[in-house]
Amino acid sequence: MSVEKVDTLVIGAGQAGVAMSEHLGKRGVPHLVLEKNRIAESWRTARWDSLVANGPVWHDRFPGMNFDDYQPDDFAPKEKVADYFVAYAEQIKAPIRCGVEVKSVVKDGDVFRVETSEGEIEARNVVAATGAFQRPIIPTVVPAETGIVQIHSHAYRNPAQLPEGAVLVVGAGSSGTQIADELLRSGKSVYLSIGPHDRPPRRYRGKDFVWWLGALGIWDLKVPAPNTEHVTIAVSGAYGGNTVDFRRLAARGMTLVGRAETFEDGKLRFAPDLAKNIALGDANYLSLLDQADAYAEKNGLDLPEEPEARRMEPDPACVTDPILSLDLKAAGITAIIWATGYAQDFGWAKLDAFDEKGRPVHERGVSKVPGLYFVGLPWLSRRASSFIWGCWHDADYLAGQIAERQSSRAGKSA
């Protein structure tokens, strides 16, 4: 069987892979994008049915195309986001080959040998654009023999898939909070386990929080320290976009608890940190308001005052008198949704490019293995890196690095 040869192989055709293709194409770098499913498949089938983008359409897009049929401050449903990337790929004539799975990548001298479901490919450069959400993490806290249905947020679709009874949602970032809210609206009795988090305002003084993150330079923040790069953000574009407020969720009937810790004799124990976690989220929220006010004053921005944004509801009983141990059966809990994040999985990359925890070792996406690159990962170069427009800018930089490498190679062979 003949071996197909390409200059640059991009693995994955989600937002990062499409962005990478655009910038490689602009620089005249021959390339091929492989996708084991469809373009932007995760947006269609790896999230719950009612998911919308967490940023408005004026922000959560690439510079070269707007969303049709939406007002700038609307939040696009997940299917429309996937359709957007399909249309964008068509617009830039991206050389994407769907239905091809990459099984392994090894280095052989100056080239990479890539085994795929449709044969072998030889590439001078490889870009891993497989995203940040690869392997769902489900803590082994509650034994399976309890009979309680346990799924990751990755597998959650809608309230109808769950059995009758109460639900415990563990994790209060964007996914956990939105799922818990949806379940509460459906009539379910809901418990929400809350850990440390950032809690920005959805909008403040007429501007969405993503606008403020840009104006204040927060999108451009670098990783503060090793292993501190993960930030759980409680934000939502659902139902037209509202600021996440845990006290208001409690007022509507949701029971808040601290971080889930251990399980014994049918009882799940929670850390006594609920009030602290909510207070830290409030501090984050108020800090952003302070920074926004200071920025508006310094730059003479004529933005409407919004003093009511600083008003906090009183702490509900579940915060002042927290539940530290919960008998799941007695509480009627029949399902647990673990909104506990993902691990990276580069098992197909048989390369010395990772640390002891399997995380890529890189500098702004440039691996220590010559010719290997990563894009679409959290904090690849800054806070914005795993977001739609952030990965587009990272891809621009990496395409420049690849073009420079190509030029250098051409110069040596001349």
PDB file of C-alpha atoms in Angstrom, residues 73-231:
ATOM      1  CA  ASP A  73     -25.822  39.895  21.739  1.00  0.00           C
ATOM      2  CA  ASP A  74     -27.637  36.610  21.039  1.00  0.00           C
ATOM      3  CA  PHE A  75     -26.221  33.273  22.169  1.00  0.00           C
ATOM      4  CA  ALA A  76     -26.075  30.676  19.402  1.00  0.00           C
ATOM      5  CA  PRO A  77     -27.425  27.149  20.021  1.00  0.00           C
ATOM      6  CA  LYS A  78     -24.836  24.396  19.754  1.00  0.00           C
ATOM      7  CA  GLU A  79     -26.113  23.095  16.401  1.00  0.00           C
ATOM      8  CA  LYS A  80     -25.763  26.570  14.915  1.00  0.00           C
ATOM      9  CA  VAL A  81     -22.218  26.804  16.257  1.00  0.00           C
ATOM     10  CA  ALA A  82     -21.378  23.515  14.533  1.00  0.00           C
ATOM     11  CA  ASP A  83     -23.051  24.725  11.321  1.00  0.00           C
ATOM     12  CA  TYR A  84     -20.960  27.896  11.558  1.00  0.00           C
ATOM     13  CA  PHE A  85     -17.698  25.945  11.508  1.00  0.00           C
ATOM     14  CA  VAL A  86     -18.892  23.776   8.629  1.00  0.00           C
ATOM     15  CA  ALA A  87     -19.705  26.930   6.648  1.00  0.00           C
ATOM     16  CA  TYR A  88     -16.408  28.517   7.633  1.00  0.00           C
ATOM     17  CA  ALA A  89     -14.485  25.458   6.450  1.00  0.00           C
ATOM     18  CA  GLU A  90     -16.307  25.673   3.120  1.00  0.00           C
ATOM     19  CA  GLN A  91     -15.588  29.393   2.847  1.00  0.00           C
ATOM     20  CA  ILE A  92     -11.826  28.922   3.274  1.00  0.00           C
ATOM     21  CA  LYS A  93     -11.850  25.701   1.217  1.00  0.00           C
ATOM     22  CA  ALA A  94     -10.217  23.798   4.041  1.00  0.00           C
ATOM     23  CA  PRO A  95      -8.816  20.407   2.918  1.00  0.00           C
ATOM     24  CA  ILE A  96     -10.682  18.406   5.542  1.00  0.00           C
ATOM     25  CA  ARG A  97     -11.125  14.650   5.291  1.00  0.00           C
ATOM     26  CA  CYS A  98     -13.848  13.375   7.619  1.00  0.00           C
ATOM     27  CA  GLY A  99     -14.377   9.836   8.868  1.00  0.00           C
ATOM     28  CA  VAL A 100     -10.653   9.151   9.233  1.00  0.00           C
ATOM     29  CA  GLU A 101      -9.300   8.254  12.662  1.00  0.00           C
ATOM     30  CA  VAL A 102      -5.671   8.766  13.616  1.00  0.00           C
ATOM     31  CA  LYS A 103      -4.490   5.699  15.514  1.00  0.00           C
ATOM     32  CA  SER A 104      -0.825   6.502  16.113  1.00  0.00           C
ATOM     33  CA  VAL A 105       1.865   9.053  15.342  1.00  0.00           C
ATOM     34  CA  VAL A 106       5.573   8.204  15.584  1.00  0.00           C
ATOM     35  CA  LYS A 107       8.702  10.127  14.617  1.00  0.00           C
ATOM     36  CA  ASP A 108      10.932   8.580  11.971  1.00  0.00           C
ATOM     37  CA  GLY A 109      13.931  10.787  11.404  1.00  0.00           C
ATOM     38  CA  ASP A 110      12.740  14.121  10.054  1.00  0.00           C
ATOM     39  CA  VAL A 111       9.177  12.982   9.368  1.00  0.00           C
ATOM     40  CA  PHE A 112       6.170  11.685  11.258  1.00  0.00           C
ATOM     41  CA  ARG A 113       4.565   8.385  10.337  1.00  0.00           C
ATOM     42  CA  VAL A 114       0.849   8.512  10.987  1.00  0.00           C
ATOM     43  CA  GLU A 115      -1.265   5.390  11.071  1.00  0.00           C
ATOM     44  CA  THR A 116      -4.908   6.095  10.260  1.00  0.00           C
ATOM     45  CA  SER A 117      -8.040   4.049   9.698  1.00  0.00           C
ATOM     46  CA  GLU A 118      -7.466   4.547   5.956  1.00  0.00           C
ATOM     47  CA  GLY A 119      -3.757   3.870   5.690  1.00  0.00           C
ATOM     48  CA  GLU A 120      -0.427   5.491   6.470  1.00  0.00           C
ATOM     49  CA  ILE A 121       0.464   9.134   6.007  1.00  0.00           C
ATOM     50  CA  GLU A 122       3.911  10.678   6.135  1.00  0.00           C
ATOM     51  CA  ALA A 123       4.051  14.286   7.335  1.00  0.00           C
ATOM     52  CA  ARG A 124       6.819  16.769   8.016  1.00  0.00           C
ATOM     53  CA  ASN A 125       4.690  18.591  10.572  1.00  0.00           C
ATOM     54  CA  VAL A 126       1.825  17.443  12.792  1.00  0.00           C
ATOM     55  CA  VAL A 127      -0.609  19.740  14.593  1.00  0.00           C
ATOM     56  CA  ALA A 128      -2.694  18.225  17.386  1.00  0.00           C
ATOM     57  CA  ALA A 129      -6.006  20.105  17.262  1.00  0.00           C
ATOM     58  CA  THR A 130      -8.063  17.546  19.153  1.00  0.00           C
ATOM     59  CA  GLY A 131      -9.231  19.993  21.799  1.00  0.00           C
ATOM     60  CA  ALA A 132      -9.173  20.177  25.556  1.00  0.00           C
ATOM     61  CA  PHE A 133     -12.183  17.988  26.359  1.00  0.00           C
ATOM     62  CA  GLN A 134     -11.102  14.462  25.515  1.00  0.00           C
ATOM     63  CA  ARG A 135     -11.660  12.092  28.433  1.00  0.00           C
ATOM     64  CA  PRO A 136     -14.474  12.766  30.928  1.00  0.00           C
ATOM     65  CA  ILE A 137     -13.420  12.535  34.575  1.00  0.00           C
ATOM     66  CA  ILE A 138     -15.834  10.735  36.903  1.00  0.00           C
ATOM     67  CA  PRO A 139     -14.553  10.521  40.497  1.00  0.00           C
ATOM     68  CA  THR A 140     -14.876   7.058  42.048  1.00  0.00           C
ATOM     69  CA  VAL A 141     -16.669   8.340  45.135  1.00  0.00           C
ATOM     70  CA  VAL A 142     -20.105   6.710  45.024  1.00  0.00           C
ATOM     71  CA  PRO A 143     -19.960   2.933  44.357  1.00  0.00           C
ATOM     72  CA  ALA A 144     -21.864   1.624  41.356  1.00  0.00           C
ATOM     73  CA  GLU A 145     -23.630  -0.957  43.526  1.00  0.00           C
ATOM     74  CA  THR A 146     -25.713   1.796  45.143  1.00  0.00           C
ATOM     75  CA  GLY A 147     -27.923   1.557  42.080  1.00  0.00           C
ATOM     76  CA  ILE A 148     -27.827   5.323  41.563  1.00  0.00           C
ATOM     77  CA  VAL A 149     -27.488   6.354  37.918  1.00  0.00           C
ATOM     78  CA  GLN A 150     -24.171   8.151  37.497  1.00  0.00           C
ATOM     79  CA  ILE A 151     -23.179   9.968  34.313  1.00  0.00           C
ATOM     80  CA  HIS A 152     -20.724  12.670  33.340  1.00  0.00           C
ATOM     81  CA  SER A 153     -22.039  15.964  32.014  1.00  0.00           C
ATOM     82  CA  HIS A 154     -20.542  14.785  28.700  1.00  0.00           C
ATOM     83  CA  ALA A 155     -23.303  12.156  28.516  1.00  0.00           C
ATOM     84  CA  TYR A 156     -26.168  14.306  29.791  1.00  0.00           C
ATOM     85  CA  ARG A 157     -28.701  15.329  27.148  1.00  0.00           C
ATOM     86  CA  ASN A 158     -31.946  16.409  28.833  1.00  0.00           C
ATOM     87  CA  PRO A 159     -34.044  15.823  31.980  1.00  0.00           C
ATOM     88  CA  ALA A 160     -36.106  13.098  30.315  1.00  0.00           C
ATOM     89  CA  GLN A 161     -33.149  10.696  30.209  1.00  0.00           C
ATOM     90  CA  LEU A 162     -32.926  10.598  34.012  1.00  0.00           C
ATOM     91  CA  PRO A 163     -35.022   8.377  36.280  1.00  0.00           C
ATOM     92  CA  GLU A 164     -37.741   9.765  38.513  1.00  0.00           C
ATOM     93  CA  GLY A 165     -36.377  11.299  41.684  1.00  0.00           C
ATOM     94  CA  ALA A 166     -33.926  13.929  42.861  1.00  0.00           C
ATOM     95  CA  VAL A 167     -30.618  14.688  41.163  1.00  0.00           C
ATOM     96  CA  LEU A 168     -27.226  15.622  42.572  1.00  0.00           C
ATOM     97  CA  VAL A 169     -25.056  17.693  40.237  1.00  0.00           C
ATOM     98  CA  VAL A 170     -21.405  17.781  41.264  1.00  0.00           C
ATOM     99  CA  GLY A 171     -19.474  20.753  39.911  1.00  0.00           C
ATOM    100  CA  ALA A 172     -20.622  24.355  39.605  1.00  0.00           C
ATOM    101  CA  GLY A 173     -18.764  25.616  36.576  1.00  0.00           C
ATOM    102  CA  SER A 174     -20.615  26.546  33.410  1.00  0.00           C
ATOM    103  CA  SER A 175     -21.767  23.002  32.612  1.00  0.00           C
ATOM    104  CA  GLY A 176     -22.833  21.976  36.109  1.00  0.00           C
ATOM    105  CA  THR A 177     -24.639  25.215  36.822  1.00  0.00           C
ATOM    106  CA  GLN A 178     -26.545  25.238  33.533  1.00  0.00           C
ATOM    107  CA  ILE A 179     -27.524  21.570  33.825  1.00  0.00           C
ATOM    108  CA  ALA A 180     -28.668  22.016  37.433  1.00  0.00           C
ATOM    109  CA  ASP A 181     -30.738  25.042  36.400  1.00  0.00           C
ATOM    110  CA  GLU A 182     -32.353  23.115  33.547  1.00  0.00           C
ATOM    111  CA  LEU A 183     -33.200  20.214  35.843  1.00  0.00           C
ATOM    112  CA  LEU A 184     -34.712  22.584  38.401  1.00  0.00           C
ATOM    113  CA  ARG A 185     -36.843  24.233  35.703  1.00  0.00           C
ATOM    114  CA  SER A 186     -38.055  20.778  34.641  1.00  0.00           C
ATOM    115  CA  GLY A 187     -39.478  20.181  38.115  1.00  0.00           C
ATOM    116  CA  LYS A 188     -36.694  18.018  39.503  1.00  0.00           C
ATOM    117  CA  SER A 189     -35.475  18.282  43.084  1.00  0.00           C
ATOM    118  CA  VAL A 190     -31.835  19.331  42.635  1.00  0.00           C
ATOM    119  CA  TYR A 191     -28.761  19.350  44.848  1.00  0.00           C
ATOM    120  CA  LEU A 192     -25.723  21.246  43.545  1.00  0.00           C
ATOM    121  CA  SER A 193     -22.219  20.619  44.892  1.00  0.00           C
ATOM    122  CA  ILE A 194     -20.184  23.845  44.655  1.00  0.00           C
ATOM    123  CA  GLY A 195     -16.391  24.106  44.731  1.00  0.00           C
ATOM    124  CA  PRO A 196     -14.069  27.097  44.160  1.00  0.00           C
ATOM    125  CA  HIS A 197     -15.055  29.129  41.101  1.00  0.00           C
ATOM    126  CA  ASP A 198     -14.979  32.466  39.319  1.00  0.00           C
ATOM    127  CA  ARG A 199     -18.386  34.123  38.971  1.00  0.00           C
ATOM    128  CA  PRO A 200     -18.371  37.018  36.514  1.00  0.00           C
ATOM    129  CA  PRO A 201     -21.402  39.181  35.761  1.00  0.00           C
ATOM    130  CA  ARG A 202     -23.144  38.236  32.535  1.00  0.00           C
ATOM    131  CA  ARG A 203     -23.421  41.925  31.664  1.00  0.00           C
ATOM    132  CA  TYR A 204     -22.371  45.060  33.491  1.00  0.00           C
ATOM    133  CA  ARG A 205     -23.026  48.669  32.568  1.00  0.00           C
ATOM    134  CA  GLY A 206     -24.331  47.649  29.163  1.00  0.00           C
ATOM    135  CA  LYS A 207     -21.394  45.419  28.177  1.00  0.00           C
ATOM    136  CA  ASP A 208     -21.140  41.628  28.201  1.00  0.00           C
ATOM    137  CA  PHE A 209     -18.495  40.203  30.511  1.00  0.00           C
ATOM    138  CA  VAL A 210     -16.465  38.940  27.525  1.00  0.00           C
ATOM    139  CA  TRP A 211     -16.150  42.577  26.420  1.00  0.00           C
ATOM    140  CA  TRP A 212     -14.890  43.527  29.871  1.00  0.00           C
ATOM    141  CA  LEU A 213     -12.373  40.676  29.875  1.00  0.00           C
ATOM    142  CA  GLY A 214     -10.973  42.088  26.666  1.00  0.00           C
ATOM    143  CA  ALA A 215     -10.992  45.719  27.784  1.00  0.00           C
ATOM    144  CA  LEU A 216      -9.315  44.839  31.085  1.00  0.00           C
ATOM    145  CA  GLY A 217      -6.673  42.635  29.445  1.00  0.00           C
ATOM    146  CA  ILE A 218      -7.845  39.524  31.294  1.00  0.00           C
ATOM    147  CA  TRP A 219      -8.119  37.436  28.132  1.00  0.00           C
ATOM    148  CA  ASP A 220      -4.395  38.012  27.619  1.00  0.00           C
ATOM    149  CA  LEU A 221      -3.316  36.839  31.069  1.00  0.00           C
ATOM    150  CA  LYS A 222      -0.570  34.220  31.047  1.00  0.00           C
ATOM    151  CA  VAL A 223      -0.623  31.085  33.188  1.00  0.00           C
ATOM    152  CA  PRO A 224       0.036  32.421  36.703  1.00  0.00           C
ATOM    153  CA  ALA A 225       1.949  29.390  37.985  1.00  0.00           C
ATOM    154  CA  PRO A 226       2.391  25.674  37.179  1.00  0.00           C
ATOM    155  CA  ASN A 227      -0.753  23.620  37.879  1.00  0.00           C
ATOM    156  CA  THR A 228      -2.849  26.734  38.609  1.00  0.00           C
ATOM    157  CA  GLU A 229      -4.094  27.174  35.074  1.00  0.00           C
ATOM    158  CA  HIS A 230      -7.558  25.644  35.562  1.00  0.00           C
ATOM    159  CA  VAL A 231     -10.253  28.188  36.346  1.00  0.00           C
TER     160      VAL A 231
END
